[in-house]
Amino acid sequence: MGGRAKKVELELRGRSLEIFIYLLRRGEPLGVREVQRALGLSSPSVAFHHLEKLHSLGVVRKDESGSYQVVDNVDISLLQAFVRVGRLLLPRMVFYASFFTTFTALYLVLEYPSLNIFALTLGLAASVFTWFEAYRAWRRRPW
């Protein structure tokens, strides 16, 4: 991990992380007051402090109107287990779990009379384990 990435990992905690996640989920430029109201911060100056901290870390950019938006190429290890889909941040394992579940169900439907117990067991085990890991990732989410 490079020096900049390590600094971001160390600094991106608590309220700053919460604000970063909020900006990431919204996906649009937001002003200080919008962030303050949405997250119930005590004052605009608290929101400004955290937004400027994120700006100095290089994970958000500030436009000429004073609005902040997440930089597109941010690589934060806390979020590597998640994928952004619209406004949602979903665990990556959801896609693997969906894949295994879908193919196991297709196997059941298409091969019903002559099922191979080994193939069925493998498909069911893969589905169960990946759904379990997706659930664990969701429970450990940093926000």
Short mmCIF file of C-alpha atoms in Angstrom, two decimals:
data_model
loop_
_atom_site.label_atom_id
_atom_site.label_comp_id
_atom_site.label_asym_id
_atom_site.label_seq_id
_atom_site.Cartn_x
_atom_site.Cartn_y
_atom_site.Cartn_z
CA MET A 1 0.00 0.00 0.00
CA GLY A 2 1.44 3.40 -1.00
CA GLY A 3 2.00 6.30 1.37
CA ARG A 4 -1.07 8.24 0.22
CA ALA A 5 -3.31 5.17 0.43
CA LYS A 6 -2.02 4.37 3.91
CA LYS A 7 -2.72 7.94 5.06
CA VAL A 8 -6.26 7.76 3.68
CA GLU A 9 -6.82 4.44 5.50
CA LEU A 10 -5.63 5.93 8.79
CA GLU A 11 -7.57 9.19 8.51
CA LEU A 12 -10.86 7.90 7.11
CA ARG A 13 -12.64 6.96 10.33
CA GLY A 14 -15.70 7.94 12.36
CA ARG A 15 -17.70 10.91 11.18
CA SER A 16 -15.42 11.51 8.19
CA LEU A 17 -16.06 7.97 6.97
CA GLU A 18 -19.79 8.43 7.51
CA ILE A 19 -19.74 11.60 5.41
CA PHE A 20 -17.63 9.92 2.72
CA ILE A 21 -20.09 7.00 2.52
CA TYR A 22 -23.01 9.44 2.34
CA LEU A 23 -21.37 11.32 -0.55
CA LEU A 24 -20.55 8.03 -2.27
CA ARG A 25 -24.11 6.76 -1.99
CA ARG A 26 -25.64 10.02 -3.19
CA GLY A 27 -23.31 10.19 -6.20
CA GLU A 28 -23.88 13.90 -6.80
CA PRO A 29 -22.22 17.12 -5.64
CA LEU A 30 -23.51 18.23 -2.23
CA GLY A 31 -23.03 21.41 -0.25
CA VAL A 32 -21.99 21.79 3.37
CA ARG A 33 -25.50 22.49 4.64
CA GLU A 34 -26.99 19.55 2.74
CA VAL A 35 -24.49 17.20 4.39
CA GLN A 36 -25.03 18.81 7.79
CA ARG A 37 -28.80 18.43 7.63
CA ALA A 38 -28.81 14.94 6.12
CA LEU A 39 -26.47 13.52 8.76
CA GLY A 40 -27.78 15.55 11.71
CA LEU A 41 -24.47 17.27 12.43
CA SER A 42 -24.52 19.97 15.10
CA SER A 43 -23.45 22.80 12.78
CA PRO A 44 -22.33 23.54 9.23
CA SER A 45 -18.81 24.13 10.52
CA VAL A 46 -18.58 20.49 11.67
CA ALA A 47 -19.67 19.32 8.21
CA PHE A 48 -17.21 21.77 6.60
CA HIS A 49 -14.35 20.47 8.77
CA HIS A 50 -14.96 16.85 7.72
CA LEU A 51 -15.55 17.73 4.07
CA GLU A 52 -12.30 19.70 3.96
CA LYS A 53 -10.52 16.78 5.62
CA LEU A 54 -11.84 14.49 2.88
CA HIS A 55 -10.81 17.06 0.27
CA SER A 56 -7.28 17.27 1.67
CA LEU A 57 -7.06 13.46 1.61
CA GLY A 58 -7.94 13.58 -2.08
CA VAL A 59 -11.03 11.38 -1.84
CA VAL A 60 -13.49 14.18 -2.68
CA ARG A 61 -13.25 17.14 -5.01
CA LYS A 62 -14.69 20.57 -4.50
CA ASP A 63 -16.24 22.45 -7.41
CA GLU A 64 -16.39 26.20 -7.96
CA SER A 65 -19.78 26.46 -6.26
CA GLY A 66 -18.39 24.88 -3.07
CA SER A 67 -20.08 21.51 -3.49
CA TYR A 68 -18.24 18.28 -2.75
CA GLN A 69 -18.29 15.02 -4.69
CA VAL A 70 -16.43 11.72 -4.33
CA VAL A 71 -13.47 11.28 -6.68
CA ASP A 72 -14.14 8.44 -9.12
CA ASN A 73 -10.94 6.44 -8.65
CA VAL A 74 -10.84 6.13 -4.86
CA ASP A 75 -9.51 2.76 -3.69
CA ILE A 76 -10.23 2.25 0.00
CA SER A 77 -9.73 -1.21 1.47
CA LEU A 78 -12.73 -0.79 3.80
CA LEU A 79 -14.95 -0.66 0.73
CA GLN A 80 -13.28 -3.28 -1.46
CA ALA A 81 -15.84 -5.88 -0.40
CA PHE A 82 -18.66 -3.66 -1.73
CA VAL A 83 -19.93 -2.61 -5.15
CA ARG A 84 -21.95 0.52 -5.81
CA VAL A 85 -25.20 -0.14 -7.66
CA GLY A 86 -27.02 3.15 -8.06
CA ARG A 87 -27.30 4.53 -4.53
CA LEU A 88 -26.75 1.14 -2.91
CA LEU A 89 -23.48 -0.33 -1.70
CA LEU A 90 -23.86 -4.10 -1.92
CA PRO A 91 -21.41 -6.78 -0.82
CA ARG A 92 -19.58 -8.26 -3.82
CA MET A 93 -20.51 -11.72 -2.58
CA VAL A 94 -24.18 -11.00 -3.42
CA PHE A 95 -23.34 -11.34 -7.11
CA TYR A 96 -21.49 -14.63 -6.62
CA ALA A 97 -24.29 -15.94 -4.42
CA SER A 98 -26.87 -14.97 -7.05
CA PHE A 99 -24.82 -16.69 -9.74
CA PHE A 100 -24.52 -19.97 -7.81
CA THR A 101 -28.15 -19.91 -6.71
CA THR A 102 -29.41 -19.23 -10.23
CA PHE A 103 -27.36 -22.00 -11.79
CA THR A 104 -28.28 -24.45 -9.08
CA ALA A 105 -31.97 -23.67 -9.61
CA LEU A 106 -31.55 -24.01 -13.38
CA TYR A 107 -29.84 -27.35 -12.87
CA LEU A 108 -32.74 -28.53 -10.72
CA VAL A 109 -35.31 -27.45 -13.29
CA LEU A 110 -33.52 -28.71 -16.40
CA GLU A 111 -32.14 -31.99 -15.05
CA TYR A 112 -34.87 -32.96 -12.57
CA PRO A 113 -35.43 -36.60 -13.30
CA SER A 114 -31.74 -37.49 -13.52
CA LEU A 115 -30.01 -35.29 -10.93
CA ASN A 116 -26.39 -35.91 -10.05
CA ILE A 117 -26.18 -35.74 -6.24
CA PHE A 118 -22.58 -34.50 -6.39
CA ALA A 119 -23.46 -31.59 -8.72
CA LEU A 120 -26.53 -30.71 -6.66
CA THR A 121 -24.58 -30.80 -3.39
CA LEU A 122 -21.82 -28.65 -4.87
CA GLY A 123 -24.31 -26.08 -6.18
CA LEU A 124 -26.23 -25.93 -2.90
CA ALA A 125 -23.03 -25.66 -0.82
CA ALA A 126 -21.67 -22.88 -3.04
CA SER A 127 -24.98 -21.02 -2.75
CA VAL A 128 -25.19 -21.35 1.03
CA PHE A 129 -21.57 -20.36 1.65
CA THR A 130 -21.63 -17.34 -0.66
CA TRP A 131 -24.93 -16.07 0.79
CA PHE A 132 -23.48 -16.49 4.27
CA GLU A 133 -20.37 -14.50 3.30
CA ALA A 134 -22.53 -11.79 1.72
CA TYR A 135 -24.51 -11.55 4.95
CA ARG A 136 -21.30 -11.34 7.02
CA ALA A 137 -19.94 -8.56 4.79
CA TRP A 138 -23.21 -6.67 5.14
CA ARG A 139 -23.13 -6.99 8.95
CA ARG A 140 -19.52 -5.70 9.09
CA ARG A 141 -20.14 -2.75 6.78
CA PRO A 142 -18.32 0.38 8.00
CA TRP A 143 -21.38 2.66 8.06
#
